Protein backbone atom coordinates (compact mmCIF):
# COMPACT_ATOMS: atom_id res chain seq x y z
CA UNK A 1 0.00 0.00 0.00
CA UNK A 2 2.69 2.51 1.02
CA UNK A 3 4.83 1.68 -2.01
CA UNK A 4 1.80 1.98 -4.30
CA UNK A 5 0.95 5.39 -2.86
CA UNK A 6 4.54 6.57 -3.22
CA UNK A 7 4.45 5.59 -6.89
CA UNK A 8 1.14 7.40 -7.33
CA UNK A 9 2.53 10.48 -5.61
CA UNK A 10 5.48 10.48 -8.00
CA UNK A 11 3.12 10.14 -10.98
CA UNK A 12 0.92 12.99 -9.74
CA UNK A 13 3.74 15.26 -8.55
CA UNK A 14 3.44 17.54 -11.58
CA UNK A 15 -0.36 17.29 -11.84
CA UNK A 16 -2.61 20.24 -11.09
CA UNK A 17 -4.58 20.31 -7.86
CA UNK A 18 -7.77 19.66 -9.82
CA UNK A 19 -6.20 16.62 -11.51
CA UNK A 20 -5.10 15.27 -8.14
CA UNK A 21 -8.60 15.82 -6.76
CA UNK A 22 -10.18 14.09 -9.78
CA UNK A 23 -7.90 11.09 -9.31
CA UNK A 24 -8.70 10.88 -5.59
CA UNK A 25 -12.45 11.28 -6.08
CA UNK A 26 -12.49 8.47 -8.63
CA UNK A 27 -10.15 6.18 -6.68
CA UNK A 28 -11.90 6.54 -3.30
CA UNK A 29 -15.42 7.33 -4.45
CA UNK A 30 -17.93 7.09 -1.61
CA UNK A 31 -15.25 6.75 1.07
CA UNK A 32 -13.42 10.06 1.01
CA UNK A 33 -13.85 13.23 3.07
CA UNK A 34 -12.29 16.68 2.96
CA UNK A 35 -11.00 18.73 5.89
CA UNK A 36 -11.35 22.49 6.02
CA UNK A 37 -10.34 24.30 9.20
CA UNK A 38 -11.84 27.61 8.06
CA UNK A 39 -8.77 29.10 9.73
CA UNK A 40 -6.46 29.34 6.75
CA UNK A 41 -6.65 30.39 3.11
CA UNK A 42 -5.59 27.01 1.68
CA UNK A 43 -8.65 25.24 3.01
CA UNK A 44 -10.83 27.77 1.24
CA UNK A 45 -9.13 27.13 -2.11
CA UNK A 46 -9.45 23.40 -1.53
CA UNK A 47 -13.14 23.75 -0.74
CA UNK A 48 -13.75 25.93 -3.81
CA UNK A 49 -11.99 23.50 -6.16
CA UNK A 50 -13.57 20.42 -4.60
CA UNK A 51 -17.10 21.76 -4.83
CA UNK A 52 -16.59 22.55 -8.52
CA UNK A 53 -15.84 18.87 -9.08
CA UNK A 54 -18.04 17.04 -6.59
CA UNK A 55 -20.65 18.25 -4.12
CA UNK A 56 -21.19 14.90 -2.43
CA UNK A 57 -17.91 14.63 -0.53
CA UNK A 58 -18.41 15.39 3.19
CA UNK A 59 -16.53 18.51 4.33
CA UNK A 60 -15.62 18.53 8.00
CA UNK A 61 -13.93 20.77 10.52
CA UNK A 62 -12.78 20.19 14.07
CA UNK A 63 -14.99 22.16 16.40
CA UNK A 64 -12.82 22.31 19.51
CA UNK A 65 -15.39 24.64 21.06
CA UNK A 66 -12.56 27.16 21.27
CA UNK A 67 -12.69 28.72 17.82
CA UNK A 68 -12.96 32.47 17.36
CA UNK A 69 -16.39 34.05 16.94
CA UNK A 70 -15.11 35.26 13.56
CA UNK A 71 -14.35 31.68 12.51
CA UNK A 72 -17.81 30.43 13.47
CA UNK A 73 -19.36 33.36 11.56
CA UNK A 74 -17.11 32.59 8.58
CA UNK A 75 -18.26 28.96 8.57
CA UNK A 76 -21.90 30.07 8.52
CA UNK A 77 -21.21 32.52 5.68
CA UNK A 78 -19.34 29.90 3.62
CA UNK A 79 -22.11 27.37 4.19
CA UNK A 80 -24.62 29.88 2.85
CA UNK A 81 -22.54 30.99 -0.14
CA UNK A 82 -21.81 27.46 -1.36
CA UNK A 83 -25.07 25.95 -0.06
CA UNK A 84 -23.24 23.29 1.91
CA UNK A 85 -23.41 21.94 5.45
CA UNK A 86 -19.88 21.52 6.86
CA UNK A 87 -19.74 18.78 9.49
CA UNK A 88 -18.59 19.89 12.94
CA UNK A 89 -16.49 17.14 14.50
CA UNK A 90 -16.48 17.47 18.28
CA UNK A 91 -14.18 16.08 20.95
CA UNK A 92 -15.48 13.23 23.09
CA UNK A 93 -15.62 15.55 26.11
CA UNK A 94 -16.77 19.14 26.36
CA UNK A 95 -14.72 21.89 27.98
CA UNK A 96 -16.36 21.45 31.37
CA UNK A 97 -15.58 17.73 31.41
CA UNK A 98 -12.03 18.41 30.27
CA UNK A 99 -11.55 20.93 33.09
CA UNK A 100 -12.94 18.43 35.58
CA UNK A 101 -10.60 15.67 34.43
CA UNK A 102 -7.46 17.65 33.66
CA UNK A 103 -7.90 21.01 35.35
CA UNK A 104 -8.70 24.43 33.98
CA UNK A 105 -6.92 25.76 30.90
CA UNK A 106 -5.21 22.53 29.93
CA UNK A 107 -3.94 24.33 26.81
CA UNK A 108 -1.69 26.48 29.01
CA UNK A 109 -0.15 23.56 30.87
CA UNK A 110 -0.16 20.70 28.38
CA UNK A 111 -1.17 21.84 24.87
CA UNK A 112 -0.17 18.51 23.33
CA UNK A 113 -2.65 16.69 25.53
CA UNK A 114 -5.28 19.34 24.85
CA UNK A 115 -4.78 19.00 21.07
CA UNK A 116 -4.80 15.24 21.50
CA UNK A 117 -8.22 15.31 23.13
CA UNK A 118 -9.86 18.12 21.19
CA UNK A 119 -8.39 17.53 17.74
CA UNK A 120 -6.51 14.29 17.13
CA UNK A 121 -8.79 11.84 18.95
CA UNK A 122 -11.85 13.57 17.50
CA UNK A 123 -10.49 13.37 13.96
CA UNK A 124 -9.40 9.76 14.43
CA UNK A 125 -12.91 8.76 15.40
CA UNK A 126 -14.40 10.66 12.49
CA UNK A 127 -12.01 9.29 9.86
CA UNK A 128 -12.34 5.70 11.04
CA UNK A 129 -15.21 5.06 8.64
CA UNK A 130 -13.39 6.30 5.53
CA UNK A 131 -10.56 5.21 3.22
CA UNK A 132 -9.12 8.64 2.36
CA UNK A 133 -9.12 12.25 3.50
CA UNK A 134 -8.19 15.43 1.67
CA UNK A 135 -6.14 18.13 3.34
CA UNK A 136 -5.12 21.64 2.30
CA UNK A 137 -1.60 21.59 3.77
CA UNK A 138 1.31 22.96 1.75
CA UNK A 139 5.06 22.48 1.69
CA UNK A 140 5.82 26.16 2.15
CA UNK A 141 3.86 26.50 5.41
CA UNK A 142 6.54 25.17 7.78
CA UNK A 143 9.82 23.30 7.54
CA UNK A 144 8.04 20.25 8.96
CA UNK A 145 5.69 20.25 5.96
CA UNK A 146 8.39 20.83 3.33
CA UNK A 147 8.39 17.21 2.12
CA UNK A 148 4.64 16.72 1.98
CA UNK A 149 3.76 14.39 -0.93
CA UNK A 150 0.60 14.96 -2.93
CA UNK A 151 -0.60 11.49 -1.93
CA UNK A 152 0.55 9.52 1.13
CA UNK A 153 -0.31 6.92 3.71
CA UNK A 154 -1.30 8.70 6.91
CA UNK A 155 0.10 6.49 9.64
CA UNK A 156 -1.47 8.52 12.42
CA UNK A 157 -5.01 7.96 11.16
CA UNK A 158 -4.32 4.80 9.11
CA UNK A 159 -5.96 6.17 6.02
CA UNK A 160 -4.86 7.57 2.66
CA UNK A 161 -4.19 11.30 2.71
CA UNK A 162 -4.46 13.54 -0.35
CA UNK A 163 -2.67 16.91 -0.38
CA UNK A 164 -3.67 18.52 -3.71
CA UNK A 165 -2.23 21.93 -2.76
CA UNK A 166 1.11 20.64 -1.48
CA UNK A 167 3.08 22.44 -4.19
CA UNK A 168 1.17 25.74 -4.00
CA UNK A 169 2.75 28.86 -2.54
CA UNK A 170 1.10 31.35 -0.20
CA UNK A 171 1.10 33.87 -3.04
CA UNK A 172 -0.65 31.46 -5.41
CA UNK A 173 -3.29 30.72 -2.79
CA UNK A 174 -4.14 34.38 -2.27
CA UNK A 175 -4.07 35.02 -6.00
CA UNK A 176 -6.65 32.24 -6.49
CA UNK A 177 -8.80 33.65 -3.68
CA UNK A 178 -8.77 37.07 -5.27
CA UNK A 179 -9.37 35.84 -8.81
CA UNK A 180 -12.20 33.49 -7.86
CA UNK A 181 -13.72 35.69 -5.16
CA UNK A 182 -13.34 32.96 -2.54
CA UNK A 183 -14.38 33.92 1.02
CA UNK A 184 -11.72 33.80 3.73
CA UNK A 185 -11.55 34.18 7.48
CA UNK A 186 -11.66 37.93 8.28
CA UNK A 187 -8.98 37.52 10.95
CA UNK A 188 -6.41 37.26 8.14
CA UNK A 189 -7.01 40.96 7.53
CA UNK A 190 -6.15 41.60 11.20
CA UNK A 191 -2.70 40.02 10.81
CA UNK A 192 -3.46 36.40 11.62
CA UNK A 193 -1.69 34.14 9.12
CA UNK A 194 -3.17 30.93 10.48
CA UNK A 195 -6.11 30.70 12.84
CA UNK A 196 -6.77 27.92 15.31
CA UNK A 197 -8.21 28.01 18.83
CA UNK A 198 -8.55 31.33 20.66
CA UNK A 199 -6.12 30.54 23.52
CA UNK A 200 -3.37 29.38 21.14
CA UNK A 201 -3.55 31.87 18.27
CA UNK A 202 -2.01 35.32 17.89
CA UNK A 203 -1.25 37.54 14.91
CA UNK A 204 1.73 36.33 12.89
CA UNK A 205 5.09 37.60 14.05
CA UNK A 206 7.43 36.40 11.31
CA UNK A 207 7.59 35.31 7.73
CA UNK A 208 6.01 31.92 8.42
CA UNK A 209 2.24 32.10 8.24
CA UNK A 210 1.94 29.80 11.24
CA UNK A 211 4.20 31.92 13.44
CA UNK A 212 1.21 33.06 15.51
CA UNK A 213 0.21 29.55 16.54
CA UNK A 214 1.10 28.58 20.14
CA UNK A 215 3.02 31.83 20.64
CA UNK A 216 5.94 31.56 23.04
CA UNK A 217 6.15 27.79 22.69
CA UNK A 218 8.25 25.44 20.58
CA UNK A 219 5.03 23.72 19.50
CA UNK A 220 4.16 24.45 15.86
CA UNK A 221 1.73 21.65 15.02
CA UNK A 222 -1.36 20.23 16.66
CA UNK A 223 -0.36 16.80 15.40
CA UNK A 224 -2.98 16.34 12.69
CA UNK A 225 -0.35 16.42 9.97
CA UNK A 226 2.44 14.44 11.57
CA UNK A 227 2.15 11.09 9.94
S1 LIG B 1 -4.93 24.60 19.74
FE1 LIG B 1 -4.81 25.05 21.96
S2 LIG B 1 -6.91 25.09 22.75
FE2 LIG B 1 -6.95 24.17 20.68
S3 LIG B 1 -6.91 21.99 21.06
FE3 LIG B 1 -4.75 22.63 20.77
S4 LIG B 1 -3.96 23.20 22.83
FE4 LIG B 1 -6.21 23.00 22.96
mmCIF file of C-alpha atoms and ligand atoms in Angstrom:
data_model
loop_
_atom_site.group_PDB
_atom_site.id
_atom_site.type_symbol
_atom_site.label_atom_id
_atom_site.label_comp_id
_atom_site.label_asym_id
_atom_site.label_seq_id
_atom_site.Cartn_x
_atom_site.Cartn_y
_atom_site.Cartn_z
ATOM 1 C CA UNK A 1 0.000 0.000 0.000
ATOM 2 C CA UNK A 2 2.686 2.514 1.022
ATOM 3 C CA UNK A 3 4.828 1.682 -2.014
ATOM 4 C CA UNK A 4 1.802 1.977 -4.301
ATOM 5 C CA UNK A 5 0.947 5.390 -2.858
ATOM 6 C CA UNK A 6 4.543 6.568 -3.218
ATOM 7 C CA UNK A 7 4.452 5.590 -6.886
ATOM 8 C CA UNK A 8 1.139 7.395 -7.334
ATOM 9 C CA UNK A 9 2.530 10.478 -5.605
ATOM 10 C CA UNK A 10 5.476 10.477 -8.002
ATOM 11 C CA UNK A 11 3.120 10.139 -10.978
ATOM 12 C CA UNK A 12 0.916 12.992 -9.736
ATOM 13 C CA UNK A 13 3.738 15.255 -8.553
ATOM 14 C CA UNK A 14 3.441 17.539 -11.583
ATOM 15 C CA UNK A 15 -0.356 17.291 -11.842
ATOM 16 C CA UNK A 16 -2.607 20.244 -11.092
ATOM 17 C CA UNK A 17 -4.584 20.307 -7.859
ATOM 18 C CA UNK A 18 -7.772 19.657 -9.824
ATOM 19 C CA UNK A 19 -6.199 16.620 -11.506
ATOM 20 C CA UNK A 20 -5.104 15.270 -8.136
ATOM 21 C CA UNK A 21 -8.598 15.817 -6.764
ATOM 22 C CA UNK A 22 -10.179 14.092 -9.780
ATOM 23 C CA UNK A 23 -7.904 11.089 -9.308
ATOM 24 C CA UNK A 24 -8.699 10.881 -5.586
ATOM 25 C CA UNK A 25 -12.451 11.280 -6.077
ATOM 26 C CA UNK A 26 -12.488 8.466 -8.634
ATOM 27 C CA UNK A 27 -10.152 6.176 -6.675
ATOM 28 C CA UNK A 28 -11.904 6.542 -3.304
ATOM 29 C CA UNK A 29 -15.421 7.332 -4.448
ATOM 30 C CA UNK A 30 -17.928 7.091 -1.608
ATOM 31 C CA UNK A 31 -15.254 6.746 1.070
ATOM 32 C CA UNK A 32 -13.420 10.056 1.014
ATOM 33 C CA UNK A 33 -13.845 13.228 3.073
ATOM 34 C CA UNK A 34 -12.290 16.678 2.964
ATOM 35 C CA UNK A 35 -10.995 18.729 5.891
ATOM 36 C CA UNK A 36 -11.352 22.491 6.019
ATOM 37 C CA UNK A 37 -10.340 24.295 9.202
ATOM 38 C CA UNK A 38 -11.841 27.615 8.057
ATOM 39 C CA UNK A 39 -8.773 29.101 9.731
ATOM 40 C CA UNK A 40 -6.457 29.342 6.745
ATOM 41 C CA UNK A 41 -6.651 30.394 3.109
ATOM 42 C CA UNK A 42 -5.595 27.007 1.685
ATOM 43 C CA UNK A 43 -8.648 25.243 3.008
ATOM 44 C CA UNK A 44 -10.826 27.769 1.242
ATOM 45 C CA UNK A 45 -9.128 27.130 -2.105
ATOM 46 C CA UNK A 46 -9.451 23.396 -1.526
ATOM 47 C CA UNK A 47 -13.139 23.746 -0.745
ATOM 48 C CA UNK A 48 -13.753 25.927 -3.815
ATOM 49 C CA UNK A 49 -11.994 23.497 -6.158
ATOM 50 C CA UNK A 50 -13.566 20.420 -4.602
ATOM 51 C CA UNK A 51 -17.104 21.760 -4.830
ATOM 52 C CA UNK A 52 -16.589 22.552 -8.517
ATOM 53 C CA UNK A 53 -15.840 18.865 -9.077
ATOM 54 C CA UNK A 54 -18.037 17.038 -6.593
ATOM 55 C CA UNK A 55 -20.647 18.249 -4.122
ATOM 56 C CA UNK A 56 -21.193 14.897 -2.427
ATOM 57 C CA UNK A 57 -17.908 14.634 -0.530
ATOM 58 C CA UNK A 58 -18.411 15.392 3.188
ATOM 59 C CA UNK A 59 -16.532 18.506 4.333
ATOM 60 C CA UNK A 60 -15.618 18.533 7.997
ATOM 61 C CA UNK A 61 -13.928 20.769 10.523
ATOM 62 C CA UNK A 62 -12.783 20.192 14.069
ATOM 63 C CA UNK A 63 -14.990 22.164 16.399
ATOM 64 C CA UNK A 64 -12.817 22.313 19.506
ATOM 65 C CA UNK A 65 -15.394 24.645 21.061
ATOM 66 C CA UNK A 66 -12.557 27.156 21.272
ATOM 67 C CA UNK A 67 -12.686 28.717 17.824
ATOM 68 C CA UNK A 68 -12.961 32.471 17.357
ATOM 69 C CA UNK A 69 -16.390 34.046 16.937
ATOM 70 C CA UNK A 70 -15.113 35.259 13.557
ATOM 71 C CA UNK A 71 -14.346 31.683 12.507
ATOM 72 C CA UNK A 72 -17.810 30.429 13.469
ATOM 73 C CA UNK A 73 -19.355 33.358 11.561
ATOM 74 C CA UNK A 74 -17.110 32.591 8.583
ATOM 75 C CA UNK A 75 -18.264 28.964 8.568
ATOM 76 C CA UNK A 76 -21.895 30.070 8.515
ATOM 77 C CA UNK A 77 -21.207 32.518 5.678
ATOM 78 C CA UNK A 78 -19.344 29.897 3.619
ATOM 79 C CA UNK A 79 -22.113 27.368 4.185
ATOM 80 C CA UNK A 80 -24.617 29.876 2.852
ATOM 81 C CA UNK A 81 -22.537 30.991 -0.142
ATOM 82 C CA UNK A 82 -21.813 27.456 -1.356
ATOM 83 C CA UNK A 83 -25.070 25.947 -0.062
ATOM 84 C CA UNK A 84 -23.242 23.286 1.906
ATOM 85 C CA UNK A 85 -23.412 21.941 5.447
ATOM 86 C CA UNK A 86 -19.879 21.517 6.857
ATOM 87 C CA UNK A 87 -19.736 18.780 9.488
ATOM 88 C CA UNK A 88 -18.590 19.893 12.943
ATOM 89 C CA UNK A 89 -16.489 17.144 14.500
ATOM 90 C CA UNK A 90 -16.483 17.468 18.275
ATOM 91 C CA UNK A 91 -14.183 16.077 20.954
ATOM 92 C CA UNK A 92 -15.483 13.227 23.091
ATOM 93 C CA UNK A 93 -15.622 15.545 26.109
ATOM 94 C CA UNK A 94 -16.774 19.143 26.364
ATOM 95 C CA UNK A 95 -14.716 21.894 27.981
ATOM 96 C CA UNK A 96 -16.357 21.450 31.373
ATOM 97 C CA UNK A 97 -15.582 17.728 31.412
ATOM 98 C CA UNK A 98 -12.026 18.415 30.273
ATOM 99 C CA UNK A 99 -11.553 20.927 33.088
ATOM 100 C CA UNK A 100 -12.944 18.434 35.585
ATOM 101 C CA UNK A 101 -10.604 15.668 34.432
ATOM 102 C CA UNK A 102 -7.460 17.646 33.659
ATOM 103 C CA UNK A 103 -7.897 21.009 35.355
ATOM 104 C CA UNK A 104 -8.702 24.430 33.979
ATOM 105 C CA UNK A 105 -6.924 25.761 30.897
ATOM 106 C CA UNK A 106 -5.211 22.527 29.929
ATOM 107 C CA UNK A 107 -3.944 24.333 26.806
ATOM 108 C CA UNK A 108 -1.692 26.482 29.009
ATOM 109 C CA UNK A 109 -0.153 23.563 30.868
ATOM 110 C CA UNK A 110 -0.160 20.699 28.377
ATOM 111 C CA UNK A 111 -1.169 21.837 24.871
ATOM 112 C CA UNK A 112 -0.166 18.511 23.328
ATOM 113 C CA UNK A 113 -2.648 16.691 25.532
ATOM 114 C CA UNK A 114 -5.282 19.336 24.849
ATOM 115 C CA UNK A 115 -4.781 19.003 21.066
ATOM 116 C CA UNK A 116 -4.798 15.236 21.497
ATOM 117 C CA UNK A 117 -8.221 15.306 23.125
ATOM 118 C CA UNK A 118 -9.862 18.124 21.187
ATOM 119 C CA UNK A 119 -8.395 17.530 17.738
ATOM 120 C CA UNK A 120 -6.515 14.288 17.134
ATOM 121 C CA UNK A 121 -8.787 11.844 18.953
ATOM 122 C CA UNK A 122 -11.849 13.567 17.496
ATOM 123 C CA UNK A 123 -10.487 13.372 13.956
ATOM 124 C CA UNK A 124 -9.398 9.756 14.428
ATOM 125 C CA UNK A 125 -12.915 8.761 15.399
ATOM 126 C CA UNK A 126 -14.404 10.656 12.486
ATOM 127 C CA UNK A 127 -12.007 9.288 9.861
ATOM 128 C CA UNK A 128 -12.337 5.705 11.035
ATOM 129 C CA UNK A 129 -15.209 5.064 8.638
ATOM 130 C CA UNK A 130 -13.386 6.300 5.527
ATOM 131 C CA UNK A 131 -10.555 5.210 3.221
ATOM 132 C CA UNK A 132 -9.123 8.636 2.363
ATOM 133 C CA UNK A 133 -9.121 12.250 3.499
ATOM 134 C CA UNK A 134 -8.191 15.432 1.667
ATOM 135 C CA UNK A 135 -6.141 18.130 3.343
ATOM 136 C CA UNK A 136 -5.121 21.640 2.299
ATOM 137 C CA UNK A 137 -1.599 21.587 3.772
ATOM 138 C CA UNK A 138 1.310 22.958 1.745
ATOM 139 C CA UNK A 139 5.057 22.483 1.691
ATOM 140 C CA UNK A 140 5.825 26.161 2.155
ATOM 141 C CA UNK A 141 3.861 26.496 5.408
ATOM 142 C CA UNK A 142 6.536 25.168 7.782
ATOM 143 C CA UNK A 143 9.824 23.302 7.540
ATOM 144 C CA UNK A 144 8.036 20.250 8.965
ATOM 145 C CA UNK A 145 5.688 20.247 5.959
ATOM 146 C CA UNK A 146 8.391 20.826 3.330
ATOM 147 C CA UNK A 147 8.390 17.214 2.124
ATOM 148 C CA UNK A 148 4.635 16.715 1.982
ATOM 149 C CA UNK A 149 3.757 14.388 -0.926
ATOM 150 C CA UNK A 150 0.602 14.962 -2.932
ATOM 151 C CA UNK A 151 -0.604 11.486 -1.925
ATOM 152 C CA UNK A 152 0.551 9.522 1.128
ATOM 153 C CA UNK A 153 -0.314 6.919 3.714
ATOM 154 C CA UNK A 154 -1.305 8.697 6.914
ATOM 155 C CA UNK A 155 0.102 6.494 9.641
ATOM 156 C CA UNK A 156 -1.472 8.521 12.417
ATOM 157 C CA UNK A 157 -5.008 7.961 11.163
ATOM 158 C CA UNK A 158 -4.322 4.800 9.114
ATOM 159 C CA UNK A 159 -5.955 6.169 6.019
ATOM 160 C CA UNK A 160 -4.855 7.573 2.656
ATOM 161 C CA UNK A 161 -4.189 11.305 2.711
ATOM 162 C CA UNK A 162 -4.457 13.536 -0.354
ATOM 163 C CA UNK A 163 -2.674 16.913 -0.376
ATOM 164 C CA UNK A 164 -3.666 18.522 -3.707
ATOM 165 C CA UNK A 165 -2.226 21.927 -2.755
ATOM 166 C CA UNK A 166 1.112 20.636 -1.480
ATOM 167 C CA UNK A 167 3.080 22.445 -4.193
ATOM 168 C CA UNK A 168 1.169 25.738 -3.998
ATOM 169 C CA UNK A 169 2.754 28.860 -2.538
ATOM 170 C CA UNK A 170 1.101 31.353 -0.199
ATOM 171 C CA UNK A 171 1.100 33.873 -3.043
ATOM 172 C CA UNK A 172 -0.646 31.459 -5.413
ATOM 173 C CA UNK A 173 -3.285 30.719 -2.787
ATOM 174 C CA UNK A 174 -4.137 34.376 -2.266
ATOM 175 C CA UNK A 175 -4.073 35.023 -6.001
ATOM 176 C CA UNK A 176 -6.646 32.240 -6.493
ATOM 177 C CA UNK A 177 -8.802 33.645 -3.676
ATOM 178 C CA UNK A 178 -8.766 37.068 -5.269
ATOM 179 C CA UNK A 179 -9.372 35.838 -8.808
ATOM 180 C CA UNK A 180 -12.199 33.490 -7.858
ATOM 181 C CA UNK A 181 -13.723 35.686 -5.161
ATOM 182 C CA UNK A 182 -13.338 32.963 -2.540
ATOM 183 C CA UNK A 183 -14.379 33.919 1.015
ATOM 184 C CA UNK A 184 -11.716 33.801 3.731
ATOM 185 C CA UNK A 185 -11.548 34.181 7.483
ATOM 186 C CA UNK A 186 -11.659 37.935 8.279
ATOM 187 C CA UNK A 187 -8.983 37.523 10.948
ATOM 188 C CA UNK A 188 -6.412 37.260 8.135
ATOM 189 C CA UNK A 189 -7.008 40.961 7.530
ATOM 190 C CA UNK A 190 -6.150 41.600 11.196
ATOM 191 C CA UNK A 191 -2.697 40.019 10.814
ATOM 192 C CA UNK A 192 -3.461 36.402 11.620
ATOM 193 C CA UNK A 193 -1.695 34.144 9.117
ATOM 194 C CA UNK A 194 -3.169 30.931 10.476
ATOM 195 C CA UNK A 195 -6.109 30.704 12.836
ATOM 196 C CA UNK A 196 -6.769 27.918 15.315
ATOM 197 C CA UNK A 197 -8.206 28.011 18.826
ATOM 198 C CA UNK A 198 -8.549 31.334 20.664
ATOM 199 C CA UNK A 199 -6.116 30.537 23.517
ATOM 200 C CA UNK A 200 -3.368 29.383 21.143
ATOM 201 C CA UNK A 201 -3.552 31.866 18.270
ATOM 202 C CA UNK A 202 -2.013 35.316 17.893
ATOM 203 C CA UNK A 203 -1.253 37.536 14.913
ATOM 204 C CA UNK A 204 1.729 36.327 12.890
ATOM 205 C CA UNK A 205 5.093 37.604 14.053
ATOM 206 C CA UNK A 206 7.427 36.401 11.309
ATOM 207 C CA UNK A 207 7.592 35.312 7.729
ATOM 208 C CA UNK A 208 6.015 31.918 8.420
ATOM 209 C CA UNK A 209 2.240 32.104 8.240
ATOM 210 C CA UNK A 210 1.936 29.798 11.235
ATOM 211 C CA UNK A 211 4.202 31.918 13.442
ATOM 212 C CA UNK A 212 1.215 33.062 15.511
ATOM 213 C CA UNK A 213 0.210 29.548 16.542
ATOM 214 C CA UNK A 214 1.097 28.575 20.136
ATOM 215 C CA UNK A 215 3.025 31.835 20.645
ATOM 216 C CA UNK A 216 5.938 31.558 23.041
ATOM 217 C CA UNK A 217 6.148 27.790 22.689
ATOM 218 C CA UNK A 218 8.246 25.436 20.585
ATOM 219 C CA UNK A 219 5.033 23.719 19.503
ATOM 220 C CA UNK A 220 4.160 24.451 15.865
ATOM 221 C CA UNK A 221 1.730 21.649 15.015
ATOM 222 C CA UNK A 222 -1.365 20.234 16.660
ATOM 223 C CA UNK A 223 -0.365 16.800 15.398
ATOM 224 C CA UNK A 224 -2.984 16.341 12.691
ATOM 225 C CA UNK A 225 -0.347 16.424 9.966
ATOM 226 C CA UNK A 226 2.438 14.442 11.569
ATOM 227 C CA UNK A 227 2.154 11.091 9.938
HETATM 228 S S1 LIG B 1 -4.935 24.603 19.741
HETATM 229 FE FE1 LIG B 1 -4.810 25.050 21.961
HETATM 230 S S2 LIG B 1 -6.906 25.090 22.754
HETATM 231 FE FE2 LIG B 1 -6.947 24.172 20.675
HETATM 232 S S3 LIG B 1 -6.906 21.986 21.055
HETATM 233 FE FE3 LIG B 1 -4.751 22.633 20.771
HETATM 234 S S4 LIG B 1 -3.958 23.199 22.827
HETATM 235 FE FE4 LIG B 1 -6.210 22.995 22.955
#
